[in-house]
PDB file of C-alpha atoms in Angstrom:
ATOM      1  CA  MET A   6      -0.001  -0.012  -0.011  1.00 53.00           C
ATOM      2  CA  LEU A   7       1.360   3.400  -0.923  1.00 54.00           C
ATOM      3  CA  THR A   8       1.564   5.996   1.840  1.00 62.00           C
ATOM      4  CA  ASP A   9       0.039   9.471   1.381  1.00 67.00           C
ATOM      5  CA  LYS A  10       3.548  10.921   1.206  1.00 62.00           C
ATOM      6  CA  THR A  11       4.560   8.544  -1.601  1.00 56.00           C
ATOM      7  CA  LEU A  12       1.342   9.293  -3.481  1.00 58.00           C
ATOM      8  CA  ASP A  13       1.962  13.000  -3.118  1.00 60.00           C
ATOM      9  CA  GLN A  14       5.416  12.648  -4.561  1.00 56.00           C
ATOM     10  CA  LEU A  15       4.211  10.465  -7.462  1.00 57.00           C
ATOM     11  CA  LEU A  16       1.307  12.698  -8.295  1.00 60.00           C
ATOM     12  CA  ASP A  17       2.805  16.106  -7.598  1.00 65.00           C
ATOM     13  CA  ILE A  18       1.779  17.881 -10.798  1.00 64.00           C
ATOM     14  CA  GLU A  19       2.051  21.345 -12.170  1.00 62.00           C
ATOM     15  CA  VAL A  20       0.632  21.708 -15.671  1.00 64.00           C
ATOM     16  CA  GLY A  21       3.412  21.936 -18.211  1.00 69.00           C
ATOM     17  CA  ARG A  22       6.204  21.254 -15.677  1.00 75.00           C
ATOM     18  CA  HIS A  23       5.309  18.055 -13.774  1.00 84.00           C
ATOM     19  CA  GLU A  24       2.598  15.901 -15.276  1.00 89.00           C
ATOM     20  CA  ALA A  25       1.385  12.419 -14.387  1.00 90.00           C
ATOM     21  CA  VAL A  26      -1.016   9.885 -15.823  1.00 91.00           C
ATOM     22  CA  ILE A  27      -2.201   6.959 -13.685  1.00 91.00           C
ATOM     23  CA  ALA A  28      -3.833   3.617 -14.254  1.00 92.00           C
ATOM     24  CA  VAL A  29      -5.966   2.085 -11.562  1.00 89.00           C
ATOM     25  CA  ASP A  30      -7.422  -1.359 -10.943  1.00 89.00           C
ATOM     26  CA  ASP A  31      -9.675  -2.658  -8.181  1.00 89.00           C
ATOM     27  CA  ARG A  32      -6.767  -2.618  -5.715  1.00 89.00           C
ATOM     28  CA  GLY A  33      -5.584   0.932  -6.432  1.00 85.00           C
ATOM     29  CA  ILE A  34      -2.881   2.433  -8.630  1.00 87.00           C
ATOM     30  CA  SER A  35      -1.505  -0.133 -11.139  1.00 91.00           C
ATOM     31  CA  GLY A  36       0.718   2.245 -13.035  1.00 93.00           C
ATOM     32  CA  VAL A  37       2.091   5.769 -13.188  1.00 92.00           C
ATOM     33  CA  ALA A  38       3.788   7.615 -16.039  1.00 93.00           C
ATOM     34  CA  ARG A  39       5.144  11.079 -15.347  1.00 93.00           C
ATOM     35  CA  TYR A  40       7.459  13.705 -16.657  1.00 94.00           C
ATOM     36  CA  ALA A  41       9.393  16.534 -15.103  1.00 92.00           C
ATOM     37  CA  ARG A  42      10.440  19.413 -17.391  1.00 92.00           C
ATOM     38  CA  ASP A  43      14.169  20.166 -17.511  1.00 93.00           C
ATOM     39  CA  GLU A  44      14.848  23.519 -15.852  1.00 89.00           C
ATOM     40  CA  THR A  45      17.773  24.315 -18.218  1.00 94.00           C
ATOM     41  CA  ASP A  46      16.221  22.972 -21.450  1.00 95.00           C
ATOM     42  CA  PRO A  47      12.453  23.536 -21.347  1.00 95.00           C
ATOM     43  CA  THR A  48      11.970  21.496 -24.578  1.00 96.00           C
ATOM     44  CA  THR A  49      13.111  18.354 -22.733  1.00 96.00           C
ATOM     45  CA  ALA A  50      11.545  16.416 -19.884  1.00 96.00           C
ATOM     46  CA  GLU A  51      12.724  13.458 -17.771  1.00 94.00           C
ATOM     47  CA  VAL A  52      10.193  10.687 -18.078  1.00 95.00           C
ATOM     48  CA  ALA A  53       9.543   7.716 -15.780  1.00 93.00           C
ATOM     49  CA  ILE A  54       7.048   4.860 -15.830  1.00 93.00           C
ATOM     50  CA  LEU A  55       6.164   2.544 -12.997  1.00 92.00           C
ATOM     51  CA  VAL A  56       3.866  -0.439 -13.533  1.00 94.00           C
ATOM     52  CA  ALA A  57       2.793  -2.952 -10.898  1.00 93.00           C
ATOM     53  CA  ASP A  58       4.361  -6.387 -11.430  1.00 91.00           C
ATOM     54  CA  GLU A  59       1.056  -8.111 -12.146  1.00 93.00           C
ATOM     55  CA  TRP A  60       0.290  -5.569 -14.893  1.00 94.00           C
ATOM     56  CA  GLN A  61       3.666  -5.652 -16.660  1.00 91.00           C
ATOM     57  CA  HIS A  62       3.670  -6.911 -20.293  1.00 91.00           C
ATOM     58  CA  HIS A  63      -0.052  -6.041 -20.652  1.00 94.00           C
ATOM     59  CA  GLY A  64       0.341  -2.713 -22.481  1.00 92.00           C
ATOM     60  CA  VAL A  65      -0.200  -0.482 -19.446  1.00 94.00           C
ATOM     61  CA  ALA A  66       2.944   1.489 -20.038  1.00 94.00           C
ATOM     62  CA  ARG A  67       1.979   2.156 -23.639  1.00 93.00           C
ATOM     63  CA  GLU A  68      -1.534   3.184 -22.616  1.00 94.00           C
ATOM     64  CA  LEU A  69      -0.117   5.628 -20.074  1.00 95.00           C
ATOM     65  CA  MET A  70       2.463   7.030 -22.444  1.00 94.00           C
ATOM     66  CA  GLN A  71      -0.034   8.190 -25.047  1.00 93.00           C
ATOM     67  CA  PRO A  72      -1.792  10.866 -22.942  1.00 95.00           C
ATOM     68  CA  LEU A  73       1.514  11.802 -21.283  1.00 95.00           C
ATOM     69  CA  MET A  74       3.136  12.500 -24.645  1.00 94.00           C
ATOM     70  CA  THR A  75       0.072  14.561 -25.639  1.00 94.00           C
ATOM     71  CA  LYS A  76       0.330  16.642 -22.424  1.00 93.00           C
ATOM     72  CA  ALA A  77       4.033  17.133 -23.084  1.00 95.00           C
ATOM     73  CA  ARG A  78       3.567  18.279 -26.651  1.00 94.00           C
ATOM     74  CA  ASP A  79       0.793  20.629 -25.597  1.00 94.00           C
ATOM     75  CA  ALA A  80       3.282  22.159 -23.107  1.00 94.00           C
ATOM     76  CA  GLY A  81       5.950  22.624 -25.838  1.00 95.00           C
ATOM     77  CA  ILE A  82       8.128  19.702 -24.823  1.00 96.00           C
ATOM     78  CA  THR A  83       9.624  17.964 -27.861  1.00 96.00           C
ATOM     79  CA  ARG A  84      11.893  15.364 -26.209  1.00 96.00           C
ATOM     80  CA  PHE A  85      11.626  12.833 -23.404  1.00 96.00           C
ATOM     81  CA  ARG A  86      14.764  11.640 -21.681  1.00 96.00           C
ATOM     82  CA  ALA A  87      15.086   8.561 -19.515  1.00 95.00           C
ATOM     83  CA  GLU A  88      17.955   6.962 -17.584  1.00 93.00           C
ATOM     84  CA  ILE A  89      17.737   3.152 -17.481  1.00 93.00           C
ATOM     85  CA  LEU A  90      19.898   0.360 -16.166  1.00 93.00           C
ATOM     86  CA  PRO A  91      21.494  -1.459 -19.146  1.00 93.00           C
ATOM     87  CA  GLU A  92      20.148  -4.831 -17.959  1.00 95.00           C
ATOM     88  CA  ASN A  93      16.548  -3.522 -18.109  1.00 93.00           C
ATOM     89  CA  LYS A  94      16.071  -4.715 -21.715  1.00 93.00           C
ATOM     90  CA  THR A  95      12.292  -4.491 -21.464  1.00 92.00           C
ATOM     91  CA  ALA A  96      12.360  -0.784 -20.685  1.00 92.00           C
ATOM     92  CA  ARG A  97      15.028  -0.095 -23.298  1.00 93.00           C
ATOM     93  CA  HIS A  98      12.969  -1.972 -25.925  1.00 93.00           C
ATOM     94  CA  PHE A  99       9.822  -0.102 -24.872  1.00 93.00           C
ATOM     95  CA  PHE A 100      11.439   3.326 -25.329  1.00 93.00           C
ATOM     96  CA  ALA A 101      13.088   2.289 -28.610  1.00 92.00           C
ATOM     97  CA  GLY A 102       9.596   1.386 -29.902  1.00 92.00           C
ATOM     98  CA  LEU A 103       8.161   4.846 -29.210  1.00 92.00           C
ATOM     99  CA  ALA A 104       9.813   6.575 -32.178  1.00 91.00           C
ATOM    100  CA  PRO A 105      12.055   5.512 -35.061  1.00 91.00           C
ATOM    101  CA  THR A 106      14.562   8.249 -34.099  1.00 91.00           C
ATOM    102  CA  THR A 107      14.893   7.195 -30.454  1.00 93.00           C
ATOM    103  CA  ARG A 108      18.559   7.420 -29.430  1.00 95.00           C
ATOM    104  CA  GLU A 109      20.355   5.450 -26.760  1.00 95.00           C
ATOM    105  CA  ARG A 110      23.810   6.076 -25.382  1.00 95.00           C
ATOM    106  CA  MET A 111      25.686   4.258 -22.660  1.00 94.00           C
ATOM    107  CA  ALA A 112      27.638   6.190 -20.030  1.00 94.00           C
ATOM    108  CA  GLY A 113      28.538   5.559 -16.403  1.00 91.00           C
ATOM    109  CA  GLY A 114      26.794   2.221 -16.249  1.00 91.00           C
ATOM    110  CA  HIS A 115      23.464   3.557 -17.472  1.00 93.00           C
ATOM    111  CA  ALA A 116      21.575   3.723 -20.746  1.00 94.00           C
ATOM    112  CA  PHE A 117      20.436   7.229 -21.564  1.00 95.00           C
ATOM    113  CA  ILE A 118      17.447   7.314 -23.915  1.00 96.00           C
ATOM    114  CA  THR A 119      16.164  10.316 -25.873  1.00 96.00           C
ATOM    115  CA  VAL A 120      12.768  10.146 -27.607  1.00 96.00           C
ATOM    116  CA  ASP A 121      11.779  12.856 -30.094  1.00 95.00           C
ATOM    117  CA  LEU A 122       8.032  13.298 -29.436  1.00 95.00           C
ATOM    118  CA  ASN A 123       7.491  14.742 -32.914  1.00 91.00           C
ATOM    119  CA  ASP A 124       8.511  11.383 -34.359  1.00 91.00           C
ATOM    120  CA  ALA A 125       6.484   9.237 -31.956  1.00 88.00           C
ATOM    121  CA  LEU A 126       4.637   6.437 -33.690  1.00 76.00           C
ATOM    122  CA  PRO A 127       0.836   6.373 -33.543  1.00 75.00           C
ATOM    123  CA  GLY A 128      -0.232   4.148 -30.697  1.00 66.00           C
ATOM    124  CA  ALA A 129       3.274   4.218 -29.190  1.00 59.00           C
TER     125      ALA A 129
END
């Protein structure tokens, strides 16, 4: 069960700066996708997705990402950036499937992904 403090942190939103989209099931929140706009580059936002174990590999992340990308584009954000552990092949594959121009670079033991929202595939 998530505490009120954790929920507040996950769902702390400010339109155009910090946005979140959630999925719920009969037990509560089953997934959260959110972005936080970069303070130094307002066209870029850090993106993160969290999906409950029992809902992974059921398309929840993709369903959450659609409205999140729309919110980001409406706010003038053109790129999502994510930092992922290299062994998380599922997440890396997910982000690579969002746009044909998605870039990945490895540095410091992490994979850094950049997704151009203008090139995002329909239904991605």
